[in-house]
CSV table of C-alpha atoms in Angstrom, one decimal:
chain,number,residue,atom,x,y,z
A,413,MET,CA,-60.4,-62.3,42.2
A,414,GLU,CA,-61.3,-60.1,45.2
A,415,ARG,CA,-59.8,-56.7,45.2
A,416,LYS,CA,-58.9,-55.2,48.6
A,417,ASN,CA,-58.8,-51.4,49.2
A,418,ALA,CA,-55.5,-50.5,50.8
A,419,TRP,CA,-57.1,-47.7,52.9
A,420,ASN,CA,-58.7,-50.4,55.0
A,421,LYS,CA,-55.2,-51.3,56.2
A,422,TYR,CA,-55.0,-47.8,57.6
A,423,PRO,CA,-58.2,-47.0,59.6
A,424,GLU,CA,-58.8,-43.4,60.6
A,425,GLY,CA,-56.3,-42.4,63.3
A,426,GLU,CA,-53.6,-44.7,61.7
A,427,ARG,CA,-52.9,-42.9,58.5
A,428,GLY,CA,-50.2,-40.6,59.7
A,429,GLU,CA,-47.3,-42.2,57.8
A,430,VAL,CA,-49.5,-42.3,54.5
A,431,PHE,CA,-50.3,-38.6,54.6
A,432,ALA,CA,-46.8,-37.6,55.9
A,433,PHE,CA,-45.1,-39.3,52.9
A,434,ALA,CA,-47.6,-37.7,50.6
A,435,GLU,CA,-46.7,-34.3,51.9
A,436,LYS,CA,-43.0,-35.0,51.2
A,437,TYR,CA,-43.9,-36.1,47.7
A,438,LYS,CA,-46.1,-33.0,47.0
A,439,GLU,CA,-43.2,-30.8,48.0
A,440,PHE,CA,-40.9,-32.7,45.6
A,441,ILE,CA,-43.1,-32.5,42.5
A,442,SER,CA,-44.0,-28.9,43.2
A,443,ASN,CA,-40.4,-27.9,43.2
A,444,CYS,CA,-39.0,-30.3,40.7
A,445,LYS,CA,-40.8,-29.9,37.3
A,446,THR,CA,-37.8,-30.7,35.0
A,447,GLU,CA,-35.3,-33.5,34.8
A,448,ARG,CA,-32.5,-31.1,35.9
A,449,GLU,CA,-34.5,-29.9,38.9
A,450,CYS,CA,-35.2,-33.5,39.9
A,451,VAL,CA,-31.5,-34.5,39.7
A,452,THR,CA,-30.4,-31.5,41.6
A,453,GLU,CA,-32.8,-32.0,44.4
A,454,LEU,CA,-32.3,-35.8,44.7
A,455,ILE,CA,-28.5,-35.4,44.8
A,456,ALA,CA,-28.8,-32.9,47.7
A,457,GLN,CA,-31.0,-35.3,49.5
A,458,ALA,CA,-28.7,-38.2,48.7
A,459,LYS,CA,-25.7,-36.4,50.0
A,460,ALA,CA,-27.5,-35.5,53.2
A,461,ALA,CA,-28.1,-39.3,53.5
A,462,GLY,CA,-24.4,-40.1,53.1
A,463,PHE,CA,-24.0,-40.8,49.4
A,464,GLU,CA,-20.7,-40.0,47.8
A,465,ASN,CA,-20.1,-38.8,44.3
A,466,PHE,CA,-19.0,-42.0,42.4
A,467,LYS,CA,-17.0,-40.0,39.8
A,468,GLU,CA,-15.0,-38.4,42.7
A,469,VAL,CA,-14.5,-41.9,44.2
A,470,ILE,CA,-13.2,-43.1,40.8
A,471,ALA,CA,-10.8,-40.2,40.4
A,472,SER,CA,-9.4,-40.8,43.9
A,473,GLY,CA,-8.7,-44.5,43.2
A,474,LYS,CA,-10.5,-45.4,46.5
A,475,PRO,CA,-11.8,-49.0,46.4
A,476,VAL,CA,-15.5,-49.6,46.7
A,477,LYS,CA,-16.8,-52.0,49.4
A,478,ALA,CA,-20.0,-53.4,50.8
A,479,GLY,CA,-22.0,-50.7,52.5
A,480,ASP,CA,-20.8,-47.8,50.3
A,481,LYS,CA,-23.5,-45.4,49.0
A,482,LEU,CA,-22.7,-43.8,45.7
A,483,TYR,CA,-24.4,-41.6,43.2
A,484,ALA,CA,-23.5,-40.8,39.6
A,485,GLU,CA,-25.2,-38.1,37.5
A,486,ASN,CA,-25.0,-37.7,33.7
A,487,MET,CA,-25.4,-34.2,32.1
A,488,GLY,CA,-27.6,-33.1,34.9
A,489,LYS,CA,-30.6,-35.2,33.7
A,490,LEU,CA,-29.8,-38.8,34.6
A,491,LEU,CA,-29.1,-40.1,38.1
A,492,ALA,CA,-28.0,-43.5,39.3
A,493,LEU,CA,-27.7,-44.4,43.0
A,494,PHE,CA,-26.0,-47.5,44.4
A,495,VAL,CA,-25.9,-49.1,47.8
A,496,ILE,CA,-23.3,-51.8,47.6
A,497,GLY,CA,-24.5,-55.1,49.0
A,498,GLU,CA,-22.9,-58.0,50.8
A,499,GLN,CA,-22.8,-60.3,47.8
A,500,PRO,CA,-20.3,-59.8,44.9
A,501,LEU,CA,-21.7,-57.6,42.2
A,502,GLU,CA,-21.6,-60.4,39.7
A,503,GLN,CA,-24.4,-62.1,41.7
A,504,GLY,CA,-26.6,-59.3,40.4
A,505,MET,CA,-28.3,-56.2,41.5
A,506,ASN,CA,-31.9,-55.3,42.5
A,507,ILE,CA,-32.8,-52.3,40.3
A,508,LEU,CA,-35.5,-49.7,40.6
A,509,GLY,CA,-35.7,-47.8,37.3
A,510,ALA,CA,-38.0,-44.8,36.7
A,511,HIS,CA,-38.0,-41.8,34.4
A,512,ILE,CA,-38.1,-38.1,35.5
A,513,ASP,CA,-39.1,-36.4,32.2
A,514,SER,CA,-42.7,-35.6,31.7
A,515,PRO,CA,-44.9,-34.3,28.7
A,516,ARG,CA,-44.6,-30.5,28.3
A,517,LEU,CA,-43.9,-27.7,25.9
A,518,ASP,CA,-40.2,-26.9,25.0
A,519,LEU,CA,-39.1,-23.6,23.7
A,520,LYS,CA,-37.6,-23.7,20.1
A,521,GLN,CA,-34.1,-22.5,19.7
A,522,VAL,CA,-35.3,-19.2,18.1
A,523,PRO,CA,-38.5,-18.7,20.1
A,524,LEU,CA,-39.1,-15.0,20.6
A,525,TYR,CA,-41.2,-13.1,18.0
A,526,GLU,CA,-43.7,-10.3,17.8
A,527,ASP,CA,-47.0,-10.3,16.0
A,528,THR,CA,-49.5,-7.3,16.1
A,529,GLU,CA,-47.7,-5.9,19.0
A,530,LEU,CA,-47.8,-9.1,21.1
A,531,ALA,CA,-44.6,-10.9,22.1
A,532,LEU,CA,-44.7,-14.7,22.0
A,533,LEU,CA,-42.4,-17.7,22.4
A,534,ASP,CA,-42.6,-20.5,19.8
A,535,THR,CA,-42.7,-24.0,21.2
A,536,HIS,CA,-42.4,-27.6,20.2
A,537,TYR,CA,-44.4,-30.1,22.3
A,538,TYR,CA,-42.6,-32.9,24.1
A,539,GLY,CA,-44.0,-36.4,24.5
A,540,GLY,CA,-47.6,-37.6,24.0
A,541,VAL,CA,-49.9,-34.8,24.7
A,542,LYS,CA,-53.5,-33.8,24.0
A,543,LYS,CA,-52.7,-30.4,22.6
A,544,TYR,CA,-56.1,-28.8,23.4
A,545,GLN,CA,-55.3,-29.5,27.2
A,546,TRP,CA,-52.5,-26.9,27.1
A,547,VAL,CA,-54.4,-23.8,26.3
A,548,ALA,CA,-56.0,-21.2,28.6
A,549,LEU,CA,-54.2,-22.2,31.8
A,550,PRO,CA,-51.4,-20.6,33.7
A,551,LEU,CA,-47.9,-21.8,32.6
A,552,ALA,CA,-44.4,-21.3,34.0
A,553,LEU,CA,-41.0,-21.3,32.4
A,554,HIS,CA,-38.3,-23.6,33.9
A,555,GLY,CA,-34.8,-24.4,32.6
A,556,VAL,CA,-31.3,-23.2,32.0
A,557,ILE,CA,-29.6,-20.9,29.5
A,558,VAL,CA,-25.9,-21.5,29.0
A,559,LYS,CA,-24.0,-18.5,27.7
A,560,LYS,CA,-21.0,-18.8,25.3
A,561,ASP,CA,-18.5,-18.4,28.2
A,562,GLY,CA,-20.1,-21.4,30.0
A,563,ALA,CA,-22.0,-19.4,32.6
A,564,LYS,CA,-25.3,-21.0,33.4
A,565,VAL,CA,-28.5,-19.0,34.1
A,566,VAL,CA,-31.3,-20.9,35.9
A,567,VAL,CA,-34.7,-19.9,34.8
A,568,ASN,CA,-37.8,-20.4,37.0
A,569,ILE,CA,-40.6,-17.9,36.4
A,570,GLY,CA,-44.2,-18.4,37.3
A,571,GLU,CA,-44.1,-20.3,40.6
A,572,LYS,CA,-43.8,-17.6,43.2
A,573,GLU,CA,-47.0,-15.8,44.1
A,574,ASP,CA,-45.7,-12.5,42.8
A,575,ASP,CA,-44.3,-14.0,39.6
A,576,PRO,CA,-46.0,-13.4,36.3
A,577,VAL,CA,-47.4,-16.5,34.6
A,578,PHE,CA,-47.8,-17.2,30.9
A,579,GLY,CA,-50.2,-19.1,28.7
A,580,VAL,CA,-51.4,-20.3,25.3
A,581,SER,CA,-54.6,-18.5,24.2
A,582,ASP,CA,-57.7,-20.3,22.9
A,583,LEU,CA,-60.3,-19.2,20.5
A,584,LEU,CA,-63.4,-17.6,22.2
A,585,VAL,CA,-66.5,-19.8,22.0
A,586,HIS,CA,-68.4,-17.0,20.1
A,587,LEU,CA,-66.2,-17.5,17.1
A,588,SER,CA,-65.3,-21.2,17.4
A,589,SER,CA,-68.1,-22.8,15.3
A,590,GLU,CA,-65.5,-24.1,12.7
A,591,GLN,CA,-63.0,-25.0,15.4
A,592,MET,CA,-65.6,-27.1,17.2
A,593,GLU,CA,-66.2,-29.2,14.1
A,594,LYS,CA,-62.5,-30.4,14.0
A,595,LYS,CA,-61.2,-33.7,15.3
A,596,ALA,CA,-59.8,-33.3,18.9
A,597,SER,CA,-56.3,-33.9,17.5
A,598,LYS,CA,-56.7,-30.9,15.2
A,599,VAL,CA,-58.6,-28.5,17.5
A,600,ILE,CA,-55.3,-27.0,18.5
A,601,GLU,CA,-52.3,-27.3,16.1
A,602,GLY,CA,-48.8,-27.9,17.3
A,603,GLU,CA,-47.6,-24.7,15.7
A,604,ASN,CA,-50.3,-22.7,17.6
A,605,LEU,CA,-49.0,-23.7,21.0
A,606,ASP,CA,-47.1,-20.4,21.3
A,607,VAL,CA,-46.8,-18.7,24.7
A,608,LEU,CA,-47.8,-15.1,25.2
A,609,VAL,CA,-45.2,-13.2,27.2
A,610,GLY,CA,-45.6,-9.4,26.6
A,611,SER,CA,-47.6,-6.6,25.2
A,612,ILE,CA,-45.9,-3.3,26.3
A,613,PRO,CA,-43.9,-1.6,23.5
A,614,PHE,CA,-40.4,-0.2,24.2
A,615,LYS,CA,-39.9,3.5,23.5
A,616,SER,CA,-36.5,5.0,22.6
A,617,GLU,CA,-35.1,8.1,24.2
A,618,GLU,CA,-37.2,10.1,21.5
A,619,GLU,CA,-40.5,9.4,23.3
A,620,GLU,CA,-42.6,9.3,20.1
A,621,LYS,CA,-40.3,7.1,18.1
A,622,LYS,CA,-41.0,3.5,18.6
A,623,ALA,CA,-38.3,0.9,18.1
A,624,LYS,CA,-38.8,-1.8,15.5
A,625,GLU,CA,-40.7,-4.8,17.0
A,626,ALA,CA,-41.1,-2.6,20.1
A,627,VAL,CA,-42.8,-5.2,22.2
A,628,LYS,CA,-40.2,-7.9,21.5
A,629,THR,CA,-37.5,-5.3,22.2
A,630,ASN,CA,-39.1,-4.5,25.6
A,631,VAL,CA,-39.1,-8.2,26.5
A,632,LEU,CA,-35.5,-8.5,25.5
A,633,ASN,CA,-34.6,-5.5,27.6
A,634,ILE,CA,-36.3,-7.0,30.7
A,635,LEU,CA,-34.5,-10.3,30.1
A,636,LYS,CA,-31.2,-8.5,29.9
A,637,GLU,CA,-31.9,-6.5,33.0
A,638,GLN,CA,-33.1,-9.3,35.1
A,639,TYR,CA,-31.1,-12.2,33.8
A,640,ASN,CA,-28.3,-10.8,31.6
A,641,ILE,CA,-29.7,-12.8,28.7
A,642,GLU,CA,-29.3,-11.8,25.0
A,643,GLU,CA,-31.6,-13.0,22.3
A,644,ASP,CA,-28.8,-15.2,20.8
A,645,ASP,CA,-28.5,-17.0,24.2
A,646,PHE,CA,-31.7,-18.9,23.4
A,647,LEU,CA,-29.6,-20.9,21.0
A,648,SER,CA,-28.0,-22.7,23.9
A,649,ALA,CA,-31.0,-23.0,26.2
A,650,GLU,CA,-33.3,-25.7,27.6
A,651,ILE,CA,-36.5,-24.0,28.7
A,652,GLU,CA,-39.5,-26.1,29.5
A,653,VAL,CA,-43.1,-24.6,29.6
A,654,VAL,CA,-45.0,-26.4,32.4
A,655,PRO,CA,-48.1,-25.8,34.5
A,656,ALA,CA,-47.6,-23.1,37.1
A,657,GLY,CA,-48.5,-23.9,40.7
A,658,LYS,CA,-48.0,-26.4,43.4
A,659,ALA,CA,-49.3,-30.0,43.8
A,660,ARG,CA,-52.5,-29.9,45.8
A,661,ASP,CA,-54.6,-32.3,47.9
A,662,TYR,CA,-57.5,-33.6,45.8
A,663,GLY,CA,-60.9,-34.6,47.1
A,664,ILE,CA,-63.0,-33.7,50.1
A,665,ASP,CA,-61.3,-36.5,52.0
A,666,ARG,CA,-57.8,-35.4,50.9
A,667,SER,CA,-57.1,-38.9,49.7
A,668,MET,CA,-55.6,-37.9,46.4
A,669,VAL,CA,-52.9,-35.6,45.0
A,670,MET,CA,-53.3,-33.3,41.9
A,671,GLY,CA,-49.9,-32.3,40.4
A,672,TYR,CA,-47.9,-31.9,37.3
A,673,GLY,CA,-45.6,-34.8,36.3
A,674,HIS,CA,-46.9,-37.7,38.3
A,675,ASP,CA,-45.9,-39.6,35.2
A,676,ASP,CA,-43.3,-40.6,36.2
A,677,ARG,CA,-42.1,-38.9,39.3
A,678,VAL,CA,-44.8,-40.6,41.3
A,679,CYS,CA,-42.6,-43.7,40.8
A,680,ALA,CA,-39.2,-42.0,40.9
A,681,TYR,CA,-39.8,-40.4,44.3
A,682,PRO,CA,-40.8,-43.6,46.2
A,683,SER,CA,-38.0,-45.4,44.4
A,684,PHE,CA,-35.5,-42.9,45.8
A,685,ALA,CA,-37.2,-43.1,49.3
A,686,ALA,CA,-36.9,-46.9,49.1
A,687,ILE,CA,-33.2,-47.0,48.5
A,688,LEU,CA,-32.7,-44.7,51.4
A,689,GLU,CA,-34.9,-46.7,53.7
A,690,ALA,CA,-33.7,-50.2,52.7
A,691,GLY,CA,-30.1,-49.6,53.7
A,692,MET,CA,-27.4,-52.1,52.9
A,693,CYS,CA,-29.0,-55.3,51.6
A,694,SER,CA,-27.7,-58.7,50.5
A,695,LYS,CA,-27.5,-57.6,46.8
A,696,THR,CA,-26.4,-54.3,45.6
A,697,SER,CA,-29.4,-51.9,45.4
A,698,VAL,CA,-29.7,-49.5,42.4
A,699,CYS,CA,-32.1,-46.6,41.8
A,700,LEU,CA,-32.1,-45.3,38.2
A,701,MET,CA,-33.7,-42.0,37.3
A,702,VAL,CA,-33.6,-41.5,33.5
A,703,ASP,CA,-34.6,-38.9,30.9
A,704,LYS,CA,-36.2,-39.1,27.6
A,705,GLU,CA,-38.6,-41.9,28.2
A,706,GLU,CA,-41.5,-39.9,26.8
A,707,ILE,CA,-39.8,-39.8,23.4
A,708,GLY,CA,-38.4,-43.3,23.3
A,709,SER,CA,-35.6,-43.3,25.9
A,710,VAL,CA,-33.1,-42.0,23.3
A,711,GLY,CA,-30.1,-39.8,23.6
A,712,ALA,CA,-27.2,-39.7,26.1
A,713,THR,CA,-29.5,-39.3,29.1
A,714,GLY,CA,-32.2,-41.8,28.1
A,715,MET,CA,-32.2,-45.5,29.1
A,716,GLN,CA,-30.8,-46.5,25.8
A,717,SER,CA,-27.6,-44.7,26.7
A,718,SER,CA,-24.6,-46.7,27.7
A,719,PHE,CA,-24.1,-44.6,30.9
A,720,PHE,CA,-25.5,-47.2,33.3
A,721,SER,CA,-23.5,-50.0,31.9
A,722,TYR,CA,-20.4,-47.8,32.1
A,723,MET,CA,-21.1,-47.2,35.8
A,724,VAL,CA,-21.5,-50.9,36.4
A,725,ALA,CA,-18.1,-51.5,34.7
A,726,GLU,CA,-16.6,-48.8,36.8
A,727,LEU,CA,-18.0,-50.4,39.9
A,728,LEU,CA,-16.6,-53.8,39.1
A,729,HIS,CA,-13.2,-52.1,38.4
A,730,SER,CA,-13.3,-50.3,41.8
A,731,MET,CA,-14.3,-53.5,43.6
A,732,GLY,CA,-11.2,-55.5,42.5
A,733,GLY,CA,-11.2,-55.9,38.8
A,734,TYR,CA,-13.4,-55.6,35.7
A,735,ASP,CA,-13.8,-58.3,33.1
A,736,GLN,CA,-16.5,-59.0,30.5
A,737,ILE,CA,-17.6,-62.2,32.2
A,738,LYS,CA,-18.1,-60.5,35.6
A,739,PHE,CA,-20.0,-57.7,33.8
A,740,ASN,CA,-22.2,-60.1,31.9
A,741,ARG,CA,-23.0,-61.9,35.1
A,742,ALA,CA,-23.7,-58.8,37.0
A,743,MET,CA,-26.2,-57.7,34.5
A,744,SER,CA,-27.8,-61.0,33.6
A,745,ASN,CA,-28.3,-61.9,37.3
A,746,SER,CA,-30.1,-58.6,38.1
A,747,LYS,CA,-33.7,-58.1,38.8
A,748,VAL,CA,-35.6,-55.0,37.9
A,749,LEU,CA,-38.9,-53.2,38.7
A,750,SER,CA,-39.4,-50.8,35.8
A,751,SER,CA,-41.3,-48.3,37.7
A,752,ASP,CA,-43.8,-46.5,35.5
A,753,VAL,CA,-47.4,-45.4,35.9
A,754,SER,CA,-50.5,-47.3,34.9
A,755,ALA,CA,-53.9,-46.0,33.8
A,756,ALA,CA,-56.4,-45.9,36.6
A,757,TYR,CA,-60.0,-47.0,36.0
A,758,ASP,CA,-62.2,-44.1,35.4
A,759,PRO,CA,-66.0,-44.7,35.6
A,760,LEU,CA,-66.5,-41.8,33.2
A,761,TYR,CA,-64.6,-43.7,30.5
A,762,SER,CA,-65.3,-47.3,31.4
A,763,SER,CA,-65.6,-48.4,27.7
A,764,VAL,CA,-61.9,-48.4,27.1
A,765,MET,CA,-61.1,-50.6,30.2
A,766,GLU,CA,-61.5,-54.3,30.9
A,767,LYS,CA,-62.6,-54.3,34.5
A,768,LYS,CA,-60.9,-57.5,35.7
A,769,ASN,CA,-57.6,-56.4,34.3
A,770,CYS,CA,-57.2,-52.7,35.1
A,771,ALA,CA,-55.8,-50.6,37.9
A,772,TYR,CA,-58.0,-49.0,40.6
A,773,PHE,CA,-57.3,-46.2,42.9
A,774,GLY,CA,-56.6,-47.4,46.4
A,775,ASN,CA,-55.7,-50.9,45.5
A,776,GLY,CA,-51.9,-50.4,45.9
A,777,LEU,CA,-48.8,-50.9,43.7
A,778,VAL,CA,-49.6,-51.9,40.1
A,779,PHE,CA,-47.8,-54.6,38.1
A,780,ASN,CA,-48.1,-54.7,34.4
A,781,LYS,CA,-46.8,-58.1,33.3
A,782,TYR,CA,-46.7,-56.8,29.8
A,783,THR,CA,-47.3,-53.4,28.2
A,784,GLY,CA,-47.1,-52.7,24.4
A,785,SER,CA,-50.0,-52.3,22.1
A,786,ARG,CA,-52.2,-54.5,20.0
A,787,GLY,CA,-50.7,-57.9,20.4
A,788,LYS,CA,-48.2,-56.9,23.0
A,789,SER,CA,-46.1,-55.1,20.3
A,790,GLY,CA,-43.0,-53.5,21.8
A,791,SER,CA,-43.6,-55.1,25.2
A,792,ASN,CA,-41.4,-56.7,27.8
A,793,ASP,CA,-43.4,-59.7,28.9
A,794,ALA,CA,-42.2,-60.7,32.4
A,795,ASN,CA,-41.7,-64.4,33.2
A,796,ALA,CA,-44.2,-66.1,35.4
A,797,GLU,CA,-41.4,-67.3,37.8
A,798,TYR,CA,-40.4,-63.7,38.5
A,799,MET,CA,-44.0,-62.6,39.0
A,800,ALA,CA,-44.4,-65.5,41.5
A,801,GLU,CA,-41.3,-64.4,43.4
A,802,LEU,CA,-42.7,-60.8,43.7
A,803,ARG,CA,-46.1,-62.0,44.8
A,804,ARG,CA,-44.3,-63.9,47.7
A,805,ILE,CA,-42.2,-60.9,48.7
A,806,LEU,CA,-45.2,-58.4,48.7
A,807,ASP,CA,-47.5,-60.8,50.5
A,808,ASP,CA,-44.9,-61.6,53.2
A,809,ASN,CA,-44.5,-57.9,53.8
A,810,GLY,CA,-48.2,-57.0,53.7
A,811,VAL,CA,-47.9,-54.7,50.6
A,812,ALA,CA,-51.1,-54.1,48.8
A,813,PHE,CA,-50.7,-54.7,45.0
A,814,GLN,CA,-52.8,-55.3,41.9
A,815,THR,CA,-52.2,-56.3,38.3
A,816,SER,CA,-53.3,-54.4,35.2
A,817,GLU,CA,-53.2,-53.9,31.5
A,818,MET,CA,-53.2,-50.6,29.6
A,819,GLY,CA,-56.9,-50.7,28.5
A,820,LYS,CA,-58.7,-53.1,26.3
A,821,VAL,CA,-56.7,-55.3,23.9
A,822,ASP,CA,-57.4,-53.2,20.7
A,823,GLN,CA,-57.9,-49.9,22.5
A,824,GLY,CA,-54.3,-48.6,22.8
A,825,GLY,CA,-51.3,-49.3,24.8
A,826,GLY,CA,-48.0,-47.9,25.9
A,827,GLY,CA,-44.3,-48.6,26.6
A,828,THR,CA,-41.7,-48.1,29.3
A,829,ILE,CA,-37.9,-48.6,29.8
A,830,ALA,CA,-38.5,-52.3,30.7
A,831,TYR,CA,-37.5,-53.8,27.4
A,832,ILE,CA,-34.2,-52.0,27.4
A,833,LEU,CA,-33.0,-53.4,30.6
A,834,ALA,CA,-34.4,-56.8,29.6
A,835,ASN,CA,-31.9,-56.7,26.7
A,836,TYR,CA,-29.2,-57.4,29.3
A,837,ASN,CA,-31.0,-60.6,30.1
A,838,MET,CA,-32.3,-59.2,33.4
A,839,SER,CA,-35.6,-60.3,35.0
A,840,VAL,CA,-37.9,-57.2,34.5
A,841,ILE,CA,-41.4,-56.3,35.2
A,842,ASP,CA,-43.3,-53.0,35.0
A,843,SER,CA,-44.6,-51.7,38.2
A,844,GLY,CA,-45.9,-48.4,39.4
A,845,VAL,CA,-48.8,-46.2,40.5
A,846,ALA,CA,-52.2,-45.8,38.9
A,847,VAL,CA,-52.9,-42.3,37.5
A,848,LEU,CA,-56.0,-40.4,36.3
A,849,ASN,CA,-55.6,-37.8,33.6
A,850,MET,CA,-52.3,-39.3,32.5
A,851,HIS,CA,-50.2,-36.9,30.4
A,852,ALA,CA,-52.6,-34.0,31.1
A,853,PRO,CA,-51.1,-30.9,32.6
A,854,TRP,CA,-52.6,-31.9,36.0
A,855,GLU,CA,-52.7,-35.6,36.8
A,856,ILE,CA,-54.3,-37.3,39.9
A,857,ILE,CA,-52.9,-40.2,42.1
A,858,SER,CA,-54.0,-41.8,45.3
A,859,LYS,CA,-51.9,-41.2,48.4
A,860,VAL,CA,-52.3,-44.7,49.7
A,861,ASP,CA,-51.1,-46.1,46.3
A,862,LEU,CA,-48.0,-43.9,46.5
A,863,TYR,CA,-47.3,-45.1,50.1
A,864,GLU,CA,-47.7,-48.8,49.1
A,865,ALA,CA,-45.3,-48.2,46.2
A,866,LYS,CA,-42.7,-47.0,48.6
A,867,ARG,CA,-43.2,-50.1,50.8
A,868,GLY,CA,-43.2,-52.4,47.9
A,869,TYR,CA,-40.0,-51.0,46.4
A,870,THR,CA,-38.3,-51.3,49.8
A,871,ALA,CA,-39.3,-54.9,50.2
A,872,PHE,CA,-38.0,-55.7,46.8
A,873,LEU,CA,-34.6,-54.2,47.5
A,874,ARG,CA,-34.3,-56.1,50.7
A,875,GLU,CA,-35.6,-59.6,49.6
A,876,ALA,CA,-35.4,-60.1,45.8
């Protein structure tokens, strides 16, 4: 089948909206590098757009009606937005589901130590990473520390121009002959992904008398002075180590964006933009931003949590009365775009791709009818009828789209949140944006694919 490059829809001089939307997205992923930061920023934008806190609506006893715009957050790391439609909720919802966690390094609960007068932070990598990609580049610390009295200290070090940055050291090439013989998975060991944070020793009032673990002591003194943090406070902290720096235009033509966390914020952000743009539709519109997808969608803030189903039950109650039959119908009649990224074709690594069935930069929104690995294991395989409906909607609205698989059949694969929502008997398909360097510290996307994703998501909410 003929592939059409979406840039041809926007000839030079008519690309203003494409580039303007990319600028908003770049600002978002530059400022929101953790789940908590994403939820905080999106709630602020939702409030500005007229969304109310659903938990406060529940507490007030105010009934929910068509046209209401509501948001509900869970533990600061999961966000659900609802725009109540004209039809009863039991007729189903149109749902955009994406995740806002990304591969990274997490600090261990007891992270700080000293070795040979260097202070380091011990880490545990999160999600699927090539460990060797995380050495010898500038890193930043993002997260929160919660003290015993409940006070919360927000940590963000390494993003301002005058901030220090951090990093994981690599072995110099002159001494790396043995290292270079190792498999790529073993070149850098997980336990060696420790972050260097200091080298100046602390001196006591007696100038010549050094404190025990003097460099570590000096780091703790700085943390105490600047953040009022004690070493024990790391026990109740969530600190993520992420690439330092802003998203940047990529390519001489500025057609692409390089940034950290495209997987999956490149789908989350246009999903959020779409629910704002679509307004009140026939069916209730939902935008889900979930955590923990990169490690199996587990935990209270992952898609396997009951939080979303609890919120749907609360909606039914607030709209006139909950019962199990109405709940079952609301879920079963829903349609979902499980919005997650797909692997973009890379001519440098063509051997792992099947050219007829892979995603290309500039060809628009990507649909993966199935994901999984080797024999579709672990996949949600969307129905042909649902795919046909989506083809009609996108063609009617002039949205550029393509279909893809995650590489050749026996090459690898991947999974998303799709199968979890499908367990409710919903119609679900994976859709998203093609990414180069997926799961690397710096990933690449096409601006026109980002824009077509937003347009496609908006059309889905209005017409599915």
